[in-house]
mmCIF file of C-alpha atoms in Angstrom:
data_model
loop_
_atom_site.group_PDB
_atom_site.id
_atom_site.type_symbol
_atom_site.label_atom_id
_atom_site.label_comp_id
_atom_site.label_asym_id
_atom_site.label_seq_id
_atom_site.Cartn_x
_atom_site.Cartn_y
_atom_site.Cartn_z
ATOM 1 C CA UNK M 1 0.379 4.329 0.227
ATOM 2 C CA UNK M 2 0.122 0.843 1.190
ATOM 3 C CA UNK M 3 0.634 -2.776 -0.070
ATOM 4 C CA UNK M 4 -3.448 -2.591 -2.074
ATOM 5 C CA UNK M 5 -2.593 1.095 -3.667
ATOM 6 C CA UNK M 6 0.595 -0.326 -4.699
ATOM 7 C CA UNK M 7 -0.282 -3.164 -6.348
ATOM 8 C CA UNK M 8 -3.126 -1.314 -8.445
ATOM 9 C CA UNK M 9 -0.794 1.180 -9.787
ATOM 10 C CA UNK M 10 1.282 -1.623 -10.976
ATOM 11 C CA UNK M 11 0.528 -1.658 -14.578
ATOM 12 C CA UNK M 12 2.947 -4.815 -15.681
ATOM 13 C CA UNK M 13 3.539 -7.945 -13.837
ATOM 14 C CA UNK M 14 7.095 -6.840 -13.531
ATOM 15 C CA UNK M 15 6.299 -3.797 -11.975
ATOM 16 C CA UNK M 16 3.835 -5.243 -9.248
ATOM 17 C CA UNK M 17 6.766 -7.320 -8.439
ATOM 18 C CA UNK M 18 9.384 -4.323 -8.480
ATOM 19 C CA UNK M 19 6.459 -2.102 -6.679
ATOM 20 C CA UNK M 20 5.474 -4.939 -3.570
ATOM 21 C CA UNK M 21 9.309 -5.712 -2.705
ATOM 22 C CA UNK M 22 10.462 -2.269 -2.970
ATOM 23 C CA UNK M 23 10.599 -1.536 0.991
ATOM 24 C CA UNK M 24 11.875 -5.115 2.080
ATOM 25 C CA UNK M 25 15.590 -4.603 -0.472
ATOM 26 C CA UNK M 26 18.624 -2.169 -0.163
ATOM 27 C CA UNK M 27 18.711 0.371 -2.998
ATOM 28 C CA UNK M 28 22.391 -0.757 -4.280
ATOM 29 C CA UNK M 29 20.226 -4.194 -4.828
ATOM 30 C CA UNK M 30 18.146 -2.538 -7.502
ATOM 31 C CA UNK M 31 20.393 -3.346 -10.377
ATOM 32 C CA UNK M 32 20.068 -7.555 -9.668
ATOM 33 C CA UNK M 33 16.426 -7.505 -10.601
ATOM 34 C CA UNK M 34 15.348 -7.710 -14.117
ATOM 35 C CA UNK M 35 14.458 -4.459 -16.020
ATOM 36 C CA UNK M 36 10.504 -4.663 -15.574
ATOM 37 C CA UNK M 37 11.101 -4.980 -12.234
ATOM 38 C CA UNK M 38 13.636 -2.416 -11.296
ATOM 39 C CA UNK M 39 10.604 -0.165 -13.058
ATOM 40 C CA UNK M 40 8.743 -1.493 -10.508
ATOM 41 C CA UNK M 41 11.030 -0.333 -7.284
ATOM 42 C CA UNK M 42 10.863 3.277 -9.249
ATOM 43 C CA UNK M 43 7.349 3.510 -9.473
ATOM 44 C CA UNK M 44 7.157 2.587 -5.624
ATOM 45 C CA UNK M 45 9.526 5.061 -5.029
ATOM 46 C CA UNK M 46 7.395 7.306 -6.799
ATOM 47 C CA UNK M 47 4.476 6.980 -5.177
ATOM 48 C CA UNK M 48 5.976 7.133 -1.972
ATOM 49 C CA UNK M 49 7.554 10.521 -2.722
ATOM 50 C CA UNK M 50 4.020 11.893 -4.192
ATOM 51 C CA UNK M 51 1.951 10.976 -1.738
ATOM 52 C CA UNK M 52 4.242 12.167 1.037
ATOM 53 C CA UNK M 53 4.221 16.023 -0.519
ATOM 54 C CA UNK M 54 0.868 15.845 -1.187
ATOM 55 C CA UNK M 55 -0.704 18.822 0.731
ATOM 56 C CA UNK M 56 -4.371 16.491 1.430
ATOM 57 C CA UNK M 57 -1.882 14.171 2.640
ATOM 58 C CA UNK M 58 -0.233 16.465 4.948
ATOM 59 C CA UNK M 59 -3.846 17.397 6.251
ATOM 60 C CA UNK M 60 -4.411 13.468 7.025
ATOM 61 C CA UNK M 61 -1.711 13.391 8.866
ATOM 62 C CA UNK M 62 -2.719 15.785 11.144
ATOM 63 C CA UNK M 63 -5.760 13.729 12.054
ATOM 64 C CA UNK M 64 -2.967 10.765 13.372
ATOM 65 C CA UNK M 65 0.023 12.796 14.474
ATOM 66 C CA UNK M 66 -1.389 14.094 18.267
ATOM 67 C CA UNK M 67 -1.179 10.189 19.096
ATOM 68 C CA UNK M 68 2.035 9.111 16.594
ATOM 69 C CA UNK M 69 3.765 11.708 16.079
ATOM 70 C CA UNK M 70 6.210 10.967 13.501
ATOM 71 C CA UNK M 71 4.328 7.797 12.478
ATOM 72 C CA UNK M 72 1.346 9.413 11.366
ATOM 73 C CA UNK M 73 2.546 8.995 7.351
ATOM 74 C CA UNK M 74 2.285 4.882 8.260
ATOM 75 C CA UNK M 75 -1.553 5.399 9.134
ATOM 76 C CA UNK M 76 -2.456 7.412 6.688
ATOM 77 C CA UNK M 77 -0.911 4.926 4.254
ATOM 78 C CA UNK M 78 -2.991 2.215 6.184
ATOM 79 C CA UNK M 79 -6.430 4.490 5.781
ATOM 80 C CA UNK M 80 -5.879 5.279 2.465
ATOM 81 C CA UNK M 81 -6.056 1.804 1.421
ATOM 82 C CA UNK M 82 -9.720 1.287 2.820
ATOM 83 C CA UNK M 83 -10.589 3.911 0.214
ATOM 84 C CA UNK M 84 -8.337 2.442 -2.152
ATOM 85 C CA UNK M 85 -10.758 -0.774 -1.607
ATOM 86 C CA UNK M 86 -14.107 0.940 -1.794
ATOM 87 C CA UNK M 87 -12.963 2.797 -5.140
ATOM 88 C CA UNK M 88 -13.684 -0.476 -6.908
ATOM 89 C CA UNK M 89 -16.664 -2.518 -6.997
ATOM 90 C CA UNK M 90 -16.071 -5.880 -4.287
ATOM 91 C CA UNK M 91 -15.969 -8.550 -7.101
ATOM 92 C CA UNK M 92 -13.289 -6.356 -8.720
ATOM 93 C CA UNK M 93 -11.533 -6.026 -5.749
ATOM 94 C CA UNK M 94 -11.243 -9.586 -4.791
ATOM 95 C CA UNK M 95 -10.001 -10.570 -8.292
ATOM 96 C CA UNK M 96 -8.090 -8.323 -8.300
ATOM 97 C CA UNK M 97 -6.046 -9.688 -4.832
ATOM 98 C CA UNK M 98 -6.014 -13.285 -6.417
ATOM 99 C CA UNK M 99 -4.089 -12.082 -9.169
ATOM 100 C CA UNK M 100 -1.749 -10.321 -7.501
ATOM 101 C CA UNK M 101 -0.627 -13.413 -5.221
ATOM 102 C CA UNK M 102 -0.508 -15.681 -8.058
ATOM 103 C CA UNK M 103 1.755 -13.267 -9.943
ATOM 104 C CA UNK M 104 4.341 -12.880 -7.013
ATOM 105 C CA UNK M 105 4.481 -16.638 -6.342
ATOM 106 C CA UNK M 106 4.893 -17.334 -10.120
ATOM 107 C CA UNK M 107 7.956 -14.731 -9.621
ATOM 108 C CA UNK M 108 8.912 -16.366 -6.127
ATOM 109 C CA UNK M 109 12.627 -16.417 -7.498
ATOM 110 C CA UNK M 110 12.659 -12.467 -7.160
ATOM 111 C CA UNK M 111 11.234 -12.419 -3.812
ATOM 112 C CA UNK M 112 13.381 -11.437 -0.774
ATOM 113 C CA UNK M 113 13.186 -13.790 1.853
ATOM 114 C CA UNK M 114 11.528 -11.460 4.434
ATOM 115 C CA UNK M 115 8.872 -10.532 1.875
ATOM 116 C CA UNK M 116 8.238 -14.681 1.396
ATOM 117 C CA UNK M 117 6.886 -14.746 4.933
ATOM 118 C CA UNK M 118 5.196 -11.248 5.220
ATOM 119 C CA UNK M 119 3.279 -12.741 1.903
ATOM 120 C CA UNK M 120 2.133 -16.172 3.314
ATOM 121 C CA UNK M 121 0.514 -14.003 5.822
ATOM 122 C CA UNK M 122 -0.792 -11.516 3.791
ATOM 123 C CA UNK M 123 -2.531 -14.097 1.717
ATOM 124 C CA UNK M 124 -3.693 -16.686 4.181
ATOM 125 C CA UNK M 125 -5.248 -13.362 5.848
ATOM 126 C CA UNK M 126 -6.352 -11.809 2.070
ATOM 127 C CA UNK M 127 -5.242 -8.947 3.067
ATOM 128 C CA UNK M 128 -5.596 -6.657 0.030
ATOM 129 C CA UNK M 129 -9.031 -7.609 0.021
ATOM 130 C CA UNK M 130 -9.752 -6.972 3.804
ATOM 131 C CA UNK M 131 -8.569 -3.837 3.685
ATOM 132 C CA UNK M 132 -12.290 -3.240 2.514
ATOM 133 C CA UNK M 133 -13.398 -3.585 6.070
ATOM 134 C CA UNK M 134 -12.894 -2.128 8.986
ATOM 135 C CA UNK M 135 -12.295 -5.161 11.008
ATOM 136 C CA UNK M 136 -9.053 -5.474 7.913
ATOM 137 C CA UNK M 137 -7.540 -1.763 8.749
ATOM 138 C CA UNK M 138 -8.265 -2.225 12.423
ATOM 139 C CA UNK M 139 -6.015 -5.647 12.100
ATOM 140 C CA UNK M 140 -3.252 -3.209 9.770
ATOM 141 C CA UNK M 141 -3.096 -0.238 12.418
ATOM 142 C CA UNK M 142 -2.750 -2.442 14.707
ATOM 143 C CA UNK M 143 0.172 -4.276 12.966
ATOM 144 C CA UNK M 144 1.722 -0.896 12.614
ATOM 145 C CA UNK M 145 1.299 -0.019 16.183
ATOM 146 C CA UNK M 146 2.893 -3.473 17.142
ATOM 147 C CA UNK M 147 6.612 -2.877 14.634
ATOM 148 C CA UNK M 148 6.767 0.909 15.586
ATOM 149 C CA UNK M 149 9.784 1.052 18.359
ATOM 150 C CA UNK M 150 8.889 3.809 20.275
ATOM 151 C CA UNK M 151 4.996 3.355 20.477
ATOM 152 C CA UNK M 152 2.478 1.956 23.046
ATOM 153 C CA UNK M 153 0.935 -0.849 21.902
ATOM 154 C CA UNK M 154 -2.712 0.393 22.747
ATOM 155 C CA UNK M 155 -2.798 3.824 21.565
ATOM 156 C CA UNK M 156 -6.623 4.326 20.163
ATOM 157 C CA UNK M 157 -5.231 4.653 16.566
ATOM 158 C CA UNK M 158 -8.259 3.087 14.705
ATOM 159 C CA UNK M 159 -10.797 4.772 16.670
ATOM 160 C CA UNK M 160 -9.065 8.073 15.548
ATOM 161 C CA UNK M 161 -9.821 6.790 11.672
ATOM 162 C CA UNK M 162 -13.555 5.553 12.629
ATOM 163 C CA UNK M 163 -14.216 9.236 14.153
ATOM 164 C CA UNK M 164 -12.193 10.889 11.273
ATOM 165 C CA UNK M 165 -13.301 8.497 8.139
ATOM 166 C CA UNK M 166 -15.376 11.031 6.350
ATOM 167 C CA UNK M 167 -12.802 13.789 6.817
ATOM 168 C CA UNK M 168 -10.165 11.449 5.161
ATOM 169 C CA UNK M 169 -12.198 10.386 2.820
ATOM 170 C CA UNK M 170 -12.420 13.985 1.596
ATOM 171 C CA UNK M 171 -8.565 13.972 1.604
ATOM 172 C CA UNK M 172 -7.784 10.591 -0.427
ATOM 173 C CA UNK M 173 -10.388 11.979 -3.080
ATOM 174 C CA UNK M 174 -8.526 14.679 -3.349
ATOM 175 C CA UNK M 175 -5.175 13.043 -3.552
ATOM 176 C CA UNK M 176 -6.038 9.305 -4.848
ATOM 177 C CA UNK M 177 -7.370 10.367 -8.665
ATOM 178 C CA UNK M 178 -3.762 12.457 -9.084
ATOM 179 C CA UNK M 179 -1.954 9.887 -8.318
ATOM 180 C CA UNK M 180 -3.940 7.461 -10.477
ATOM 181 C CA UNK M 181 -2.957 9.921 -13.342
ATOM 182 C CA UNK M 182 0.434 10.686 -12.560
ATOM 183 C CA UNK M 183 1.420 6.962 -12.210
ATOM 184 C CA UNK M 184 -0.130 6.100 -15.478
ATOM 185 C CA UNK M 185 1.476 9.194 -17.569
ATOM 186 C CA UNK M 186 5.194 8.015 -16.136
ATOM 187 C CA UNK M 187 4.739 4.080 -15.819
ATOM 188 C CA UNK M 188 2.231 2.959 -18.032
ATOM 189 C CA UNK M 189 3.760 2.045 -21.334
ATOM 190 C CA UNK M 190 1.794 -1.125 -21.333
ATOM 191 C CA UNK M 191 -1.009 -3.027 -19.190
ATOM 192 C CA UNK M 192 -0.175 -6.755 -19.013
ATOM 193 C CA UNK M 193 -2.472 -7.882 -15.509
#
Protein backbone atom coordinates (compact mmCIF):
# COMPACT_ATOMS: atom_id res chain seq x y z
CA UNK A 1 0.00 0.00 0.00
CA UNK A 2 0.90 3.51 -0.22
CA UNK A 3 1.70 6.65 1.88
CA UNK A 4 -2.77 7.39 2.36
CA UNK A 5 -3.41 3.45 3.31
CA UNK A 6 -0.60 3.77 5.61
CA UNK A 7 -1.37 6.52 7.45
CA UNK A 8 -5.12 5.31 8.06
CA UNK A 9 -4.07 2.11 9.52
CA UNK A 10 -2.01 4.05 11.89
CA UNK A 11 -4.02 3.86 14.97
CA UNK A 12 -1.55 6.04 17.45
CA UNK A 13 0.36 9.07 16.61
CA UNK A 14 3.44 7.05 17.25
CA UNK A 15 2.62 4.57 14.91
CA UNK A 16 1.73 6.98 11.90
CA UNK A 17 5.14 8.22 12.56
CA UNK A 18 6.82 4.62 12.81
CA UNK A 19 4.35 3.55 9.72
CA UNK A 20 5.25 6.91 7.14
CA UNK A 21 9.20 6.66 7.76
CA UNK A 22 9.37 3.03 7.64
CA UNK A 23 10.80 2.77 3.88
CA UNK A 24 13.15 5.94 4.06
CA UNK A 25 15.44 4.09 7.51
CA UNK A 26 17.75 0.95 7.69
CA UNK A 27 16.22 -1.83 9.79
CA UNK A 28 19.31 -1.96 12.41
CA UNK A 29 17.92 1.86 12.94
CA UNK A 30 14.69 0.55 14.37
CA UNK A 31 15.83 0.33 17.93
CA UNK A 32 16.73 4.51 18.07
CA UNK A 33 13.09 5.39 17.73
CA UNK A 34 10.86 5.46 20.66
CA UNK A 35 8.63 2.39 21.43
CA UNK A 36 5.27 3.76 19.78
CA UNK A 37 7.12 4.30 16.96
CA UNK A 38 9.18 1.25 16.37
CA UNK A 39 5.30 -0.24 16.53
CA UNK A 40 4.86 1.86 13.86
CA UNK A 41 7.86 0.50 11.38
CA UNK A 42 6.18 -3.12 12.37
CA UNK A 43 2.87 -2.38 11.38
CA UNK A 44 4.33 -0.98 7.97
CA UNK A 45 6.14 -3.93 7.66
CA UNK A 46 3.06 -5.68 8.12
CA UNK A 47 1.10 -4.34 5.74
CA UNK A 48 3.61 -4.52 3.25
CA UNK A 49 4.00 -8.28 3.72
CA UNK A 50 -0.03 -8.76 3.63
CA UNK A 51 -0.79 -7.01 0.90
CA UNK A 52 2.04 -8.45 -1.17
CA UNK A 53 0.59 -12.30 -0.57
CA UNK A 54 -2.64 -11.26 -1.01
CA UNK A 55 -4.01 -13.42 -3.92
CA UNK A 56 -6.54 -10.07 -5.26
CA UNK A 57 -3.33 -8.43 -5.07
CA UNK A 58 -1.50 -10.80 -7.15
CA UNK A 59 -4.48 -10.50 -9.73
CA UNK A 60 -3.83 -6.51 -9.78
CA UNK A 61 -0.70 -6.98 -10.58
CA UNK A 62 -1.29 -8.69 -13.52
CA UNK A 63 -3.24 -5.76 -14.91
CA UNK A 64 0.42 -3.58 -14.57
CA UNK A 65 3.08 -6.23 -15.05
CA UNK A 66 2.92 -6.60 -19.28
CA UNK A 67 4.28 -2.84 -19.14
CA UNK A 68 6.50 -3.03 -15.56
CA UNK A 69 7.29 -6.06 -15.08
CA UNK A 70 8.70 -6.36 -11.75
CA UNK A 71 7.33 -2.93 -10.74
CA UNK A 72 3.87 -3.76 -11.03
CA UNK A 73 3.56 -4.19 -6.86
CA UNK A 74 4.57 -0.09 -6.90
CA UNK A 75 1.32 0.61 -9.06
CA UNK A 76 -0.85 -1.34 -7.53
CA UNK A 77 0.20 0.29 -4.26
CA UNK A 78 -0.36 3.69 -6.13
CA UNK A 79 -4.12 2.45 -7.37
CA UNK A 80 -5.03 1.14 -4.30
CA UNK A 81 -4.80 4.37 -2.65
CA UNK A 82 -7.47 6.07 -5.02
CA UNK A 83 -9.80 3.51 -3.47
CA UNK A 84 -8.32 3.98 -0.24
CA UNK A 85 -9.59 7.79 -0.84
CA UNK A 86 -13.06 7.09 -2.13
CA UNK A 87 -13.68 4.60 0.93
CA UNK A 88 -14.26 7.70 3.02
CA UNK A 89 -16.53 10.48 2.57
CA UNK A 90 -14.24 13.83 0.99
CA UNK A 91 -14.60 16.00 4.19
CA UNK A 92 -13.27 12.96 6.08
CA UNK A 93 -10.66 12.51 3.85
CA UNK A 94 -9.25 15.93 3.82
CA UNK A 95 -9.21 16.09 7.66
CA UNK A 96 -7.99 13.40 7.81
CA UNK A 97 -4.56 14.54 5.57
CA UNK A 98 -4.32 17.76 7.82
CA UNK A 99 -3.87 15.74 10.72
CA UNK A 100 -1.53 13.60 9.57
CA UNK A 101 1.01 16.50 8.50
CA UNK A 102 0.57 18.28 11.63
CA UNK A 103 1.38 15.11 13.59
CA UNK A 104 4.71 14.37 11.65
CA UNK A 105 5.92 17.98 11.88
CA UNK A 106 5.05 18.07 15.65
CA UNK A 107 7.42 14.78 15.62
CA UNK A 108 9.94 16.49 13.07
CA UNK A 109 12.79 15.32 15.55
CA UNK A 110 12.07 11.59 14.40
CA UNK A 111 12.01 12.36 10.85
CA UNK A 112 14.86 11.18 8.54
CA UNK A 113 16.18 13.80 6.56
CA UNK A 114 15.12 12.36 3.14
CA UNK A 115 11.57 11.92 4.44
CA UNK A 116 11.74 15.99 5.56
CA UNK A 117 11.85 16.87 1.88
CA UNK A 118 9.65 14.05 0.31
CA UNK A 119 7.03 15.62 3.06
CA UNK A 120 7.28 19.38 2.13
CA UNK A 121 6.26 18.08 -1.18
CA UNK A 122 3.78 15.84 -0.26
CA UNK A 123 2.02 18.53 1.63
CA UNK A 124 2.46 21.62 -0.46
CA UNK A 125 0.93 19.11 -3.21
CA UNK A 126 -1.81 17.48 -0.43
CA UNK A 127 -1.07 14.57 -1.60
CA UNK A 128 -3.02 12.12 0.59
CA UNK A 129 -5.91 14.00 -0.31
CA UNK A 130 -5.30 14.06 -4.17
CA UNK A 131 -4.98 10.73 -4.34
CA UNK A 132 -8.90 11.07 -4.61
CA UNK A 133 -8.50 12.15 -8.17
CA UNK A 134 -7.29 10.97 -11.00
CA UNK A 135 -5.33 13.93 -12.02
CA UNK A 136 -3.48 12.93 -8.04
CA UNK A 137 -2.63 9.08 -9.12
CA UNK A 138 -1.82 10.17 -12.64
CA UNK A 139 0.85 12.74 -10.87
CA UNK A 140 1.93 9.36 -8.35
CA UNK A 141 2.40 6.81 -11.38
CA UNK A 142 4.05 9.08 -12.90
CA UNK A 143 6.44 9.79 -9.95
CA UNK A 144 6.96 6.09 -9.85
CA UNK A 145 7.71 5.81 -13.46
CA UNK A 146 10.27 8.76 -13.08
CA UNK A 147 12.56 6.83 -9.69
CA UNK A 148 12.21 3.30 -11.33
CA UNK A 149 15.93 2.65 -12.93
CA UNK A 150 15.22 0.51 -15.58
CA UNK A 151 11.88 2.07 -16.94
CA UNK A 152 10.87 4.43 -19.82
CA UNK A 153 9.68 7.40 -18.67
CA UNK A 154 6.43 7.35 -20.90
CA UNK A 155 5.15 3.97 -20.58
CA UNK A 156 1.07 4.41 -20.64
CA UNK A 157 0.92 3.27 -16.94
CA UNK A 158 -2.15 5.39 -15.88
CA UNK A 159 -4.09 4.75 -18.87
CA UNK A 160 -3.67 0.98 -17.99
CA UNK A 161 -5.51 1.94 -14.39
CA UNK A 162 -8.24 4.30 -16.22
CA UNK A 163 -9.09 1.16 -18.63
CA UNK A 164 -8.70 -1.33 -15.67
CA UNK A 165 -10.33 0.88 -12.63
CA UNK A 166 -13.43 -1.16 -12.20
CA UNK A 167 -11.55 -4.46 -12.39
CA UNK A 168 -9.26 -3.18 -9.50
CA UNK A 169 -11.73 -1.88 -7.78
CA UNK A 170 -13.18 -5.38 -7.50
CA UNK A 171 -9.70 -6.47 -6.25
CA UNK A 172 -8.99 -3.72 -3.40
CA UNK A 173 -12.63 -4.62 -2.10
CA UNK A 174 -11.65 -7.75 -1.83
CA UNK A 175 -8.34 -7.17 -0.20
CA UNK A 176 -8.77 -3.53 1.52
CA UNK A 177 -11.62 -4.62 4.37
CA UNK A 178 -8.99 -7.68 5.48
CA UNK A 179 -6.50 -5.66 5.92
CA UNK A 180 -8.56 -3.05 7.78
CA UNK A 181 -9.28 -6.02 10.21
CA UNK A 182 -6.10 -7.61 10.43
CA UNK A 183 -4.25 -4.31 11.23
CA UNK A 184 -6.67 -3.44 13.92
CA UNK A 185 -6.68 -7.10 15.70
CA UNK A 186 -2.54 -6.86 15.85
CA UNK A 187 -1.96 -2.95 16.25
CA UNK A 188 -4.79 -1.44 17.71
CA UNK A 189 -4.43 -1.40 21.45
CA UNK A 190 -5.50 2.17 21.49
CA UNK A 191 -6.81 5.04 19.01
CA UNK A 192 -5.17 8.37 19.92
CA UNK A 193 -5.69 10.52 16.18
Amino acid sequence: MNYLAHSILSYTSGQLVGNMIADFIKNNERESFPLEIQEGIKLHRFIDTFTDTHPAVSEAKKIFSPLVRLYSGAFVDVAFDYFVAHYYPEKELRNHSLKVYKILWENEKWLPESYKQMLVRMQQDDWLTNYRTDQGIKFSMQNVLNKAKYLEKDISIFEAFIVNKEKLQIYFDHFFPELINKSKKNFCHKQDY
